[in-house]
XYZ file of C-alpha atoms in Angstrom:
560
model
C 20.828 13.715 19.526
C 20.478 11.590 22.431
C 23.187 9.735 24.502
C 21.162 6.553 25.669
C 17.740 5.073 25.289
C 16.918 5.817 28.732
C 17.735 9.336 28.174
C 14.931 9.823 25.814
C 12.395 12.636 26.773
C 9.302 11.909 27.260
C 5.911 13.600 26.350
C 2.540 12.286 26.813
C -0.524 12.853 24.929
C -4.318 12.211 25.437
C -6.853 12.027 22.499
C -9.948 10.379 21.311
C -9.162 8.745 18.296
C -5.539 8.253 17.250
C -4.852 8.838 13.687
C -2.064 6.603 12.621
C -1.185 7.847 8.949
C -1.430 11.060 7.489
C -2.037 9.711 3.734
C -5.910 9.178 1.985
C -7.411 6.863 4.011
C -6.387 8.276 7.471
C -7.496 12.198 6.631
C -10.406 10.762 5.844
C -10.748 8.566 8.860
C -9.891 11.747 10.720
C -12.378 14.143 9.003
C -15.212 11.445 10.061
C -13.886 11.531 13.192
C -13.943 14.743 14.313
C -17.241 15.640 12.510
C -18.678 13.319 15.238
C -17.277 15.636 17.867
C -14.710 13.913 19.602
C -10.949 14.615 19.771
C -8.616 13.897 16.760
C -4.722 13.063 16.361
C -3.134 12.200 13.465
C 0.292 10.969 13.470
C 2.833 10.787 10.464
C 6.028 9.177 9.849
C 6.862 12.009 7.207
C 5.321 15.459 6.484
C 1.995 16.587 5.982
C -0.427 14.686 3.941
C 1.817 11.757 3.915
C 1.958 8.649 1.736
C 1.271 7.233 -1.692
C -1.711 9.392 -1.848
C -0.022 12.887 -2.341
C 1.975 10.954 -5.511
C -1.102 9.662 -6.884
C -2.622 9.798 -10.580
C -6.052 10.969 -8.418
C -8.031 8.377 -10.186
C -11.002 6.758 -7.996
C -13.419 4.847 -9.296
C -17.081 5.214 -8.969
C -20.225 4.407 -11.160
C -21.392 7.718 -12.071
C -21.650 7.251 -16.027
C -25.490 6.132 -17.028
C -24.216 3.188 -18.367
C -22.610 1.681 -15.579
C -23.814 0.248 -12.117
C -22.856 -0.484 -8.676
C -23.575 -4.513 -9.912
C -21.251 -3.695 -12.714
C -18.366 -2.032 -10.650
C -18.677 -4.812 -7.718
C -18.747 -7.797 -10.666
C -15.268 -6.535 -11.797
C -13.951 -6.221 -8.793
C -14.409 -9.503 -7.892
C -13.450 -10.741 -10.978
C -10.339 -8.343 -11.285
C -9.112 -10.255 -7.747
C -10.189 -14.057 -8.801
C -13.049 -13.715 -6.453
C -10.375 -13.919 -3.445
C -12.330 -10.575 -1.935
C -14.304 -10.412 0.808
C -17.735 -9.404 -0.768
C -19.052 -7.347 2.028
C -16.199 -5.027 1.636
C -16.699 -5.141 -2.023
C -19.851 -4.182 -1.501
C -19.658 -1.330 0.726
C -16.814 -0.092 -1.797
C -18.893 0.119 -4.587
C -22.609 1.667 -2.863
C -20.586 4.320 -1.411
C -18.195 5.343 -4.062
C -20.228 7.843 -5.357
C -20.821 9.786 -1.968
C -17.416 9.578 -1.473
C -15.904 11.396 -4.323
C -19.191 14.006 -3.814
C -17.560 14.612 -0.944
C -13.999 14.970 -1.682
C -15.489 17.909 -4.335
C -16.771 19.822 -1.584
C -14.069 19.556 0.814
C -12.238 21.113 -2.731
C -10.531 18.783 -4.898
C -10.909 19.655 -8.278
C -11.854 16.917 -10.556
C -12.205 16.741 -14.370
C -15.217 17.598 -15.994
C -16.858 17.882 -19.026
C -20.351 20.039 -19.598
C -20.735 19.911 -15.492
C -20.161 15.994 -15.432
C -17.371 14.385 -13.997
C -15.320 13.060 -17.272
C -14.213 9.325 -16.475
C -10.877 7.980 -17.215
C -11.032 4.296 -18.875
C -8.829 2.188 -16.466
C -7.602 -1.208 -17.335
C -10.069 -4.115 -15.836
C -12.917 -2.553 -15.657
C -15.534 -3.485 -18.280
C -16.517 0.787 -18.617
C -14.705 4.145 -18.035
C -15.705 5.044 -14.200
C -12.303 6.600 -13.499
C -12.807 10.152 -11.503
C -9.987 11.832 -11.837
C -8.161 15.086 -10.007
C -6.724 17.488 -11.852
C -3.089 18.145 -10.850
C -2.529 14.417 -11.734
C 0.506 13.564 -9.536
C 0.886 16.622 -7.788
C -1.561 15.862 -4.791
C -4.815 17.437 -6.550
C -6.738 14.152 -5.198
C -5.662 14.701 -1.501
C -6.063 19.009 -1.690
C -9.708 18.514 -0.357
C -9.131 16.808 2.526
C -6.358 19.016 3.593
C -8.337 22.186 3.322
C -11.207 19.887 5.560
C -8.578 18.565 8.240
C -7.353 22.219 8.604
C -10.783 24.037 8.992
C -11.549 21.159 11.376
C -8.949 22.009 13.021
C -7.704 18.591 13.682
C -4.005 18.376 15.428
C -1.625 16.870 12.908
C 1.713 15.785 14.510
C 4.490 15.294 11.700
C 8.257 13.185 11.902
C 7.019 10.967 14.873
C 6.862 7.257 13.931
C 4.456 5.289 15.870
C 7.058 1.700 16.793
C 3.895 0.116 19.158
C 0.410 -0.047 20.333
C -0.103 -0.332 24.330
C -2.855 -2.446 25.210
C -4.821 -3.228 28.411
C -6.574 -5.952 29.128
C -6.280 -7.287 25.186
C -7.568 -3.578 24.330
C -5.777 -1.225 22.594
C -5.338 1.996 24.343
C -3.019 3.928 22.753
C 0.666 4.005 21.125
C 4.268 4.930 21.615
C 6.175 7.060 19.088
C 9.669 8.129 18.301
C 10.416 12.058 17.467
C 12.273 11.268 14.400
C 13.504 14.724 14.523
C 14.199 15.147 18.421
C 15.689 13.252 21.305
C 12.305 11.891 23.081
C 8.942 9.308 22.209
C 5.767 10.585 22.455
C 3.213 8.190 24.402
C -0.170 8.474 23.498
C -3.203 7.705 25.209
C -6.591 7.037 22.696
C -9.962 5.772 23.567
C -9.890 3.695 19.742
C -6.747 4.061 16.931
C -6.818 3.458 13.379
C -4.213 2.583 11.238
C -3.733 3.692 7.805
C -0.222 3.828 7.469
C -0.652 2.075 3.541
C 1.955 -0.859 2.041
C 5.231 -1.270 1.876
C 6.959 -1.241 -1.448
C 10.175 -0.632 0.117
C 10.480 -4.421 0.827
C 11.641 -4.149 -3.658
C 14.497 -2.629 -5.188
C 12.162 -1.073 -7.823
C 8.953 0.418 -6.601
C 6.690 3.216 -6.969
C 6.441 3.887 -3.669
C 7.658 6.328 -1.452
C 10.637 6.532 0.594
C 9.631 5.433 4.074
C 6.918 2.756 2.797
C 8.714 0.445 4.866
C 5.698 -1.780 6.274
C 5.631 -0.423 9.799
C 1.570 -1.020 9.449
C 1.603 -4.293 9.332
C 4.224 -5.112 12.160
C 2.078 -2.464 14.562
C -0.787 -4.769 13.800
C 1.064 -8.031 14.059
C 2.645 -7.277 17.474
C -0.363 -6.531 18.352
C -2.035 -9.784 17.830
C -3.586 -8.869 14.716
C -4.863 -11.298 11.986
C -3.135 -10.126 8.453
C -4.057 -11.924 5.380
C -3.292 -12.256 1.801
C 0.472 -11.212 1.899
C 1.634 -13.225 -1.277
C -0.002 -10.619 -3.336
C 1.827 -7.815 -4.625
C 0.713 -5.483 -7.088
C 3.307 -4.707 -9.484
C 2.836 -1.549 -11.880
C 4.507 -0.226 -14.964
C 8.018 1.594 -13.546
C 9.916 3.551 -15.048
C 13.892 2.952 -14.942
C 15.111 5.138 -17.825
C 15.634 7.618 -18.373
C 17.791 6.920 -15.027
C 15.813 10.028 -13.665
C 12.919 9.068 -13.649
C 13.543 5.685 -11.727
C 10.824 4.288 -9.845
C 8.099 6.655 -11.347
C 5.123 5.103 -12.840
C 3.958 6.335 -16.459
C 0.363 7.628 -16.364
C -2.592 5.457 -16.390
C -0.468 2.116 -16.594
C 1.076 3.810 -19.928
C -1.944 4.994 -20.890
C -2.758 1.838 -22.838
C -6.531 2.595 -23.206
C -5.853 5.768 -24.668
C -3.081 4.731 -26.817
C -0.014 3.630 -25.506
C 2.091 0.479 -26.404
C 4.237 -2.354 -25.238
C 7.231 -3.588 -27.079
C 10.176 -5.945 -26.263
C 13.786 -5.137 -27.301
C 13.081 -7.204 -30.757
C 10.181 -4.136 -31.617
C 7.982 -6.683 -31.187
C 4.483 -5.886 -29.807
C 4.992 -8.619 -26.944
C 1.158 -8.179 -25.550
C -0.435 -9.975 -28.900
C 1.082 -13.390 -28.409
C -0.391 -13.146 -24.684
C -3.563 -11.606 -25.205
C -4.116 -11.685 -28.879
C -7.780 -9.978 -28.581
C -7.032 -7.860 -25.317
C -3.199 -6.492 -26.357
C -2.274 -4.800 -23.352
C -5.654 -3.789 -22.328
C -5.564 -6.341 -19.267
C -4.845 -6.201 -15.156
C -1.711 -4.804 -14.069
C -1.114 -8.109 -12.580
C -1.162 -9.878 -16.182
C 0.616 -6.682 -17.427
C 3.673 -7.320 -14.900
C 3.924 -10.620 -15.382
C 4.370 -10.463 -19.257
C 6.756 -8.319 -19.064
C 8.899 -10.395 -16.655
C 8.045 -13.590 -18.975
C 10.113 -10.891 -21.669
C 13.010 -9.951 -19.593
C 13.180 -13.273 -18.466
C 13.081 -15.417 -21.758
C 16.022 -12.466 -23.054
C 14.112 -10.280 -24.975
C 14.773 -7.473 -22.374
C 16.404 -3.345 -22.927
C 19.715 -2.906 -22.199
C 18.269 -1.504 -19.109
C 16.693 -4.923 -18.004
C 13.112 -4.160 -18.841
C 10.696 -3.484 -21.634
C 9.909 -0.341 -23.952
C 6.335 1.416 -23.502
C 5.669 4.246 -26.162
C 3.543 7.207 -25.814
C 3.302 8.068 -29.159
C -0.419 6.986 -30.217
C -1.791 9.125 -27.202
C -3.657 11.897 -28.152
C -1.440 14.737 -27.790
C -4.466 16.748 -25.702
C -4.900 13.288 -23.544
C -1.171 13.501 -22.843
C -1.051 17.588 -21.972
C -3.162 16.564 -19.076
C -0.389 15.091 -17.151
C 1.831 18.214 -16.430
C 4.103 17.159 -14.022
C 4.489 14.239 -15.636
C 5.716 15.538 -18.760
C 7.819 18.647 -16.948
C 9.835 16.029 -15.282
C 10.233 13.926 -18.525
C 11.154 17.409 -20.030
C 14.249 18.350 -17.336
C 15.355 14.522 -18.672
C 15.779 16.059 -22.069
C 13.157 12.955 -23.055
C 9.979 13.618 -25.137
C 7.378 10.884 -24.459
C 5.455 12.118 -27.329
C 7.527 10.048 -29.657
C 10.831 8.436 -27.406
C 10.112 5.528 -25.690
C 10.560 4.779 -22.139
C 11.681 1.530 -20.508
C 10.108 0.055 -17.914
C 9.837 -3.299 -15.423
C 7.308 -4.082 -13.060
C 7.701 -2.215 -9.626
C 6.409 -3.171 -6.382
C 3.205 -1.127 -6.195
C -0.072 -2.080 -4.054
C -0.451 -4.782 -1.421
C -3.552 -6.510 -1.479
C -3.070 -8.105 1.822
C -2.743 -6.559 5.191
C -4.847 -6.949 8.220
C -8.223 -8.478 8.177
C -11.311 -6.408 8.825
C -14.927 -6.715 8.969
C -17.430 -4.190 7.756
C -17.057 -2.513 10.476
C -13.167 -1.460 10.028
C -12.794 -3.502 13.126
C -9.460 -5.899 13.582
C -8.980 -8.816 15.655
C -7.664 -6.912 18.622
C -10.418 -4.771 20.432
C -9.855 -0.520 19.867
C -8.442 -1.403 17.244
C -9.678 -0.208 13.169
C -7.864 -0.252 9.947
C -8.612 1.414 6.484
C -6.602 1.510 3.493
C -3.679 -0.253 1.395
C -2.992 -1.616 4.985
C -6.131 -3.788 5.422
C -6.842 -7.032 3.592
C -10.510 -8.176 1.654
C -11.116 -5.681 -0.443
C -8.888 -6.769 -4.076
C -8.357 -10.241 -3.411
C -5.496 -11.238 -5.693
C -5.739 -8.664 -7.500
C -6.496 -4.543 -7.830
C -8.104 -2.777 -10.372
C -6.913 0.573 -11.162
C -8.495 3.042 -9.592
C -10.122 1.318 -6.908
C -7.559 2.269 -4.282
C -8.298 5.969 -3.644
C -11.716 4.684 -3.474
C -11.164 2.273 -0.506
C -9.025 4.774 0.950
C -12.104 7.205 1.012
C -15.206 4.611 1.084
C -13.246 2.642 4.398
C -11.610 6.200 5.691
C -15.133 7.159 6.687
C -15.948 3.768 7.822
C -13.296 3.598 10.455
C -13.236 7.252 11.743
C -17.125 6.700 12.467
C -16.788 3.428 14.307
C -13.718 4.692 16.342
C -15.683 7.618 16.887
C -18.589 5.439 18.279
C -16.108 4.045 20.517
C -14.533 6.289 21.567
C -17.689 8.147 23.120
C -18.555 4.770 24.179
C -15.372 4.106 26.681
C -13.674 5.998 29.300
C -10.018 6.428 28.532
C -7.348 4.196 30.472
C -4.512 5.628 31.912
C -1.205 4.453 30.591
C 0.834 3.529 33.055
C 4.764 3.025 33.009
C 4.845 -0.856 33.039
C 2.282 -0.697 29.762
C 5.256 0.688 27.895
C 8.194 0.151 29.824
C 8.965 -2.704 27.392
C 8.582 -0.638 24.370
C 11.332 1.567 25.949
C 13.534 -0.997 27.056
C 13.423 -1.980 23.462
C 14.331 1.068 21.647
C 16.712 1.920 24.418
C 18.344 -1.513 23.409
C 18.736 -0.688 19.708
C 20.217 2.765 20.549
C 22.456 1.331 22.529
C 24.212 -0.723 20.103
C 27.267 1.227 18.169
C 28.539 -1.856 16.721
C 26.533 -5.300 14.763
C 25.394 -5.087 10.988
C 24.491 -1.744 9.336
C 20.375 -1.171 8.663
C 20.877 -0.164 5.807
C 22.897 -3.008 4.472
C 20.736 -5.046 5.811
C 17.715 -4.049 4.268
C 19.729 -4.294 0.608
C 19.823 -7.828 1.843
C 16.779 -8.189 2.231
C 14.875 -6.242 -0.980
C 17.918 -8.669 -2.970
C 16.354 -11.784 -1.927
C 13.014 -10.530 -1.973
C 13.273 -8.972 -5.371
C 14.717 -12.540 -6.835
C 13.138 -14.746 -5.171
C 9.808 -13.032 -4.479
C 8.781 -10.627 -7.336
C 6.560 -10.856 -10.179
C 7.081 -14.440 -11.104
C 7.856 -17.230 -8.642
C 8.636 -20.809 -8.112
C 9.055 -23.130 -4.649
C 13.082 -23.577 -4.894
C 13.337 -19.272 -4.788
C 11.049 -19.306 -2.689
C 12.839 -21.256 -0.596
C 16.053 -20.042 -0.399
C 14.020 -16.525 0.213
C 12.469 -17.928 3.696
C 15.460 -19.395 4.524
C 17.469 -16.338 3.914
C 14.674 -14.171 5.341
C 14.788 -16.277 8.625
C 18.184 -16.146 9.115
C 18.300 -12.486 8.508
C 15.770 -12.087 11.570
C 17.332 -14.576 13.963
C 20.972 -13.137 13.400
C 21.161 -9.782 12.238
C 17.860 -7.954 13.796
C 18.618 -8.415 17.219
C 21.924 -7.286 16.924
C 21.273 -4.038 14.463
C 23.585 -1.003 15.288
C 22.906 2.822 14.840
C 26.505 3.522 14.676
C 28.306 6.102 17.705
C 26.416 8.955 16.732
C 23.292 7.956 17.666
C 19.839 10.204 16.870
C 16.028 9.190 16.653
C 16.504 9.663 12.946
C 19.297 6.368 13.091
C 16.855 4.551 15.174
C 14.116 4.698 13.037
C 15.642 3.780 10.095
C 16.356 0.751 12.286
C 13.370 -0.157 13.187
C 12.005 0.261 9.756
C 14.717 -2.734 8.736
C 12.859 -4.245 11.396
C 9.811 -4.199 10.135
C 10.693 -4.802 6.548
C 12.245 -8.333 7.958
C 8.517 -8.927 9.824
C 7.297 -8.357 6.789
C 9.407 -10.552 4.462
C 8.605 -13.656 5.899
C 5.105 -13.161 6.348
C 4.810 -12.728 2.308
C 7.979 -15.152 1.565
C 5.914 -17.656 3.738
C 2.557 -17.327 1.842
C 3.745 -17.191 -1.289
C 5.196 -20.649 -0.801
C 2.180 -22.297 0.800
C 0.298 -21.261 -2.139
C 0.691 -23.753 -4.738
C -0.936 -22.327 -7.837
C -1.236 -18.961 -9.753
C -3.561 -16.157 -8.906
C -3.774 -12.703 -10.089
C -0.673 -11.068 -8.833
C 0.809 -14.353 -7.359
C 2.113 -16.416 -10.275
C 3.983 -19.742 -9.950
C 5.768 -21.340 -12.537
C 5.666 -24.490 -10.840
C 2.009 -24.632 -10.352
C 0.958 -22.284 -13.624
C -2.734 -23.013 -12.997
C -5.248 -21.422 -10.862
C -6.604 -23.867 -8.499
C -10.392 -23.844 -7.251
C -9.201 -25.475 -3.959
C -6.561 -22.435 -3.290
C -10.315 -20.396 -2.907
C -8.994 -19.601 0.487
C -7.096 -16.867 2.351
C -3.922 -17.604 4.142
C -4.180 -16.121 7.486
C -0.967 -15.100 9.964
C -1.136 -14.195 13.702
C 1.112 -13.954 16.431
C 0.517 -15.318 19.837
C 2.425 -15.980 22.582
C 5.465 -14.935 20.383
C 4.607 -17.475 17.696
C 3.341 -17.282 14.241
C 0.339 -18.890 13.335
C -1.144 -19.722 10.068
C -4.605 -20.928 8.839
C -6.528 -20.705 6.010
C -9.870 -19.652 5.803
C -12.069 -20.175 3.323
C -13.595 -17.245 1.045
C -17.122 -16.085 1.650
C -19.904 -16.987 -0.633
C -20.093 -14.376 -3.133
C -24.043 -13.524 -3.973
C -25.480 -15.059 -6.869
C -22.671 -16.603 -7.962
């Protein structure tokens, strides 16, 4: 508990290479890291591992099976995000796939094999099985090897600290400040290069699969930082559960498991996916999958709980033993996927947008790298399943090796108090207040509009009132937000996380107006077609305490 912002203890730190993110991408950044001998510090918001990684199926993709190619896997990729991706990153994703799951095995996740090969899992979008899954599906069997490396590394791990700003010098970043969500001080931390891999933020929905903390605190690090983000209109939704109650916000395995089996239906029993894709059926992108479903609920052919049904029952029953913990938590809701269905609506899932990087992992703002859900180029408008964990490995290493570079490149710069004086002044503000509008109301506010105005399926007079509800929500309630008499680090971080969920609302509430047609995961109903002049990424910064936007046109994919 502390009594006023200016009470707040203070501890300072020195490191290398600041780890922001505990999840996929920044264990891996730190295990590059630190194999290239230099100091290591990663920082989470929650426990330890951290994120949507620990949650995950374990699925990456990589083309290990004799039929398939690294041409193969990079063509569906960019066709899976209507060729919106940056191609270099593409590219890297796809040459070093392979290397990167070898790895993961010897750091000592387990994966599934069959007669010593690695048994791939048939994902939806991609044109050949090349899923490599984990056993444990769901139960953090994906992230187990890079825990056992990050501990036998011996890399310091620092848990319940959330990082609110970077501290620059001279335009460079040179470290971060932090608030002990669990104490009564901030942590300031001085780094010769940071990454940040702090993943998406699904919180900004009523219904994701996210979670809790997923608030988007990346994103407004990197914007206040000067940052260039990109592609924030598109937002992966997934199939989400929302009965049974229980098992709200949970996603069914493998999209439903629709290439093993599993089926759509509306409320009429009708097998809604035919009269979309006749030839396909529900074998299509989860962004085509989400938005057929909301054309359903939407037209009235919804469940009573406002979604659609999605039956289990033509899985193989061995397919379907696989997913353990999926089917002991079904079991403790007295519900039998083997033959009851489930309903489920789309739920806020993957981010495709986030800050721009170059091959390099490299931002706009020197000292500065980003890998994971929270960097932009690599899915364009659109993910394919399973090629998430496999950024968060492929661009992990990427960034830990850079910052590493740098880091042994650069002498560290002292941090002194006026660098993050304002930061304090700040949070010392937002403790202060006992009175103004409750966080936590506010940010109901804000996933309402967001998730009405903003979701699956969108048009400009939504869209509209969204931006102009989402502006007035930052001009008149986030300057004045109150943590209530009993104040605690805890209260002001689940402040600040309001205030980054507002950052973030208008910067995808703004894009998704400007963009005036329908692409992958960003469908209009005013402008149903996909436009070939919209072959362009909308680009945000802030400077000089403005936003500014641009768009930038997409690189020249090879041979096409």
């Amino acid at each position: 508990m502390v009594k006023r912002g200016t009470d707040f203890r203070k501890r300072f730190l020195e490191t290398d290479v600041l780890i922001v993110g505990a999840g996929g991408a920044g264990l891996r950044a730190a295990i590059e890291a630190r194999s290239r001998g230099v100091d290591v510090t990663a920082v989470s918001k929650g426990g330890f591992p951290s994120g949507c990684t620990i949650r995950a199926m374990g699925g990456m993709s990589a083309a290990f099976d004799e039929r398939d190619s690294v041409e193969r896997h990079f063509k569906d990729t960019i066709d899976g995000g209507h060729r919106l991706s940056d191609p270099k990153l593409v590219r890297l994703l796809v040459d070093r796939a392979c290397e990167r799951a070898q790895d993961l095995e010897r750091y000592g996740t387990h994966f599934d094999k069959e007669g010593g090969r690695f048994k791939l899992f048939p994902y939806t979008g991609s044109s050949i099985p090349r899923g490599v899954l984990a056993d444990d599906p769901y139960q953090g069997g994906y992230i187990r090897g890079l825990v056992n490396e990050v501990k036998r590394l011996g890399i310091q791990t620092i848990e319940q600290v959330m990082i609110t700003d970077f501290v620059k010098d001279q335009g460079t970043v040179i470290g971060a400040v932090g608030v002990e969500l669990d104490g009564d001080g901030v942590i300031i931390i001085g780094a010769r290069a940071v990454v940040l891999a702090t993943g998406g933020g699904g919180e900004l929905y009523r219904l994701t699969t996210n979670p809790a903390g997923t608030t988007g605190d990346g994103y407004a690090l990197a914007f206040k930082a000067g940052a260039e983000l990109a592609d924030m209109e598109f937002i992966q939704g997934r199939v989400c559960m929302i009965h049974p109650q229980g098992m709200r916000g949970i996603p069914p395995p493998g999209d439903g498991l629709v290439t093993l089996g599993g089926r759509f239906y509306n409320a009429l029993g009708e097998r809604y996916m035919k009269k979309y894709f006749p030839d396909k059926m529900e074998i299509v992108t989860r962004a085509q999958m989400s938005i057929c479903a909301q054309k359903e609920i939407h037209a009235g052919r919804g469940t009573p709980e406002g979604g659609v049904y999605g039956d289990l029952s033509g899985v193989p029953p061995e397919e379907l033993a696989k997913f353990k913990k999926f089917l002991q938590t079904c079991a403790a809701e007295h519900f039998d996927p083997s033959w009851q269905p489930y309903q489920w609506a789309p739920g806020a899932h993957h981010f495709m947008g986030g800050v721009v990087i170059n091959p390099k992992c490299e931002t706009s703002v020197p000292g500065l790298y980003a890998a994971g859900e929270i960097a932009a180029g690599v899915h364009g408008a659109n993910r394919l399943a399973g090629n998430a964990l496999t950024e968060t490995q492929v661009f992990g290493a990427i960034a830990g090796a850079e910052a590493a570079g740098k880091a042994m490149a650069r002498p560290s710069v002292p941090i002194s108090p006026e660098k993050f004086e304002p930061v304090m002044e700040h949070l010392d503000g937002v403790l202060r207040r006992e009175g103004g509008p409750d966080p936590l109301e506010v940010k109901a506010e804000l996933t309402e509009v967001m998730s009405l105005n903003v979701g699956v399926i969108r048009h400009e007079e939504g869209l509209r009132q969204a931006t102009q509800t989402v502006d007035r929500i930052r001009k008149e309630k986030i300057p004045v937000l109150g943590v209530g008499p009993l104040r605690s680090c805890r209260k002001l971080g689940s402040a600040l996380e309001v205030e980054n969920l507002a950052m973030l609302a208008e910067l995808v509430a703004s894009a998704a107006l400007m963009r005036t047609e329908t692409r992958g995961a960003h469908s209009r109903e005013d402008y149903p077609g996909q436009d070939e002049k919209w072959l362009k990424n909308i680009v945000f910064q802030s400077a000089n305490g403005e936003t500014k936007v641009h768009t930038r046109p997409v690189a020249a994919i090879p041979g096409a």
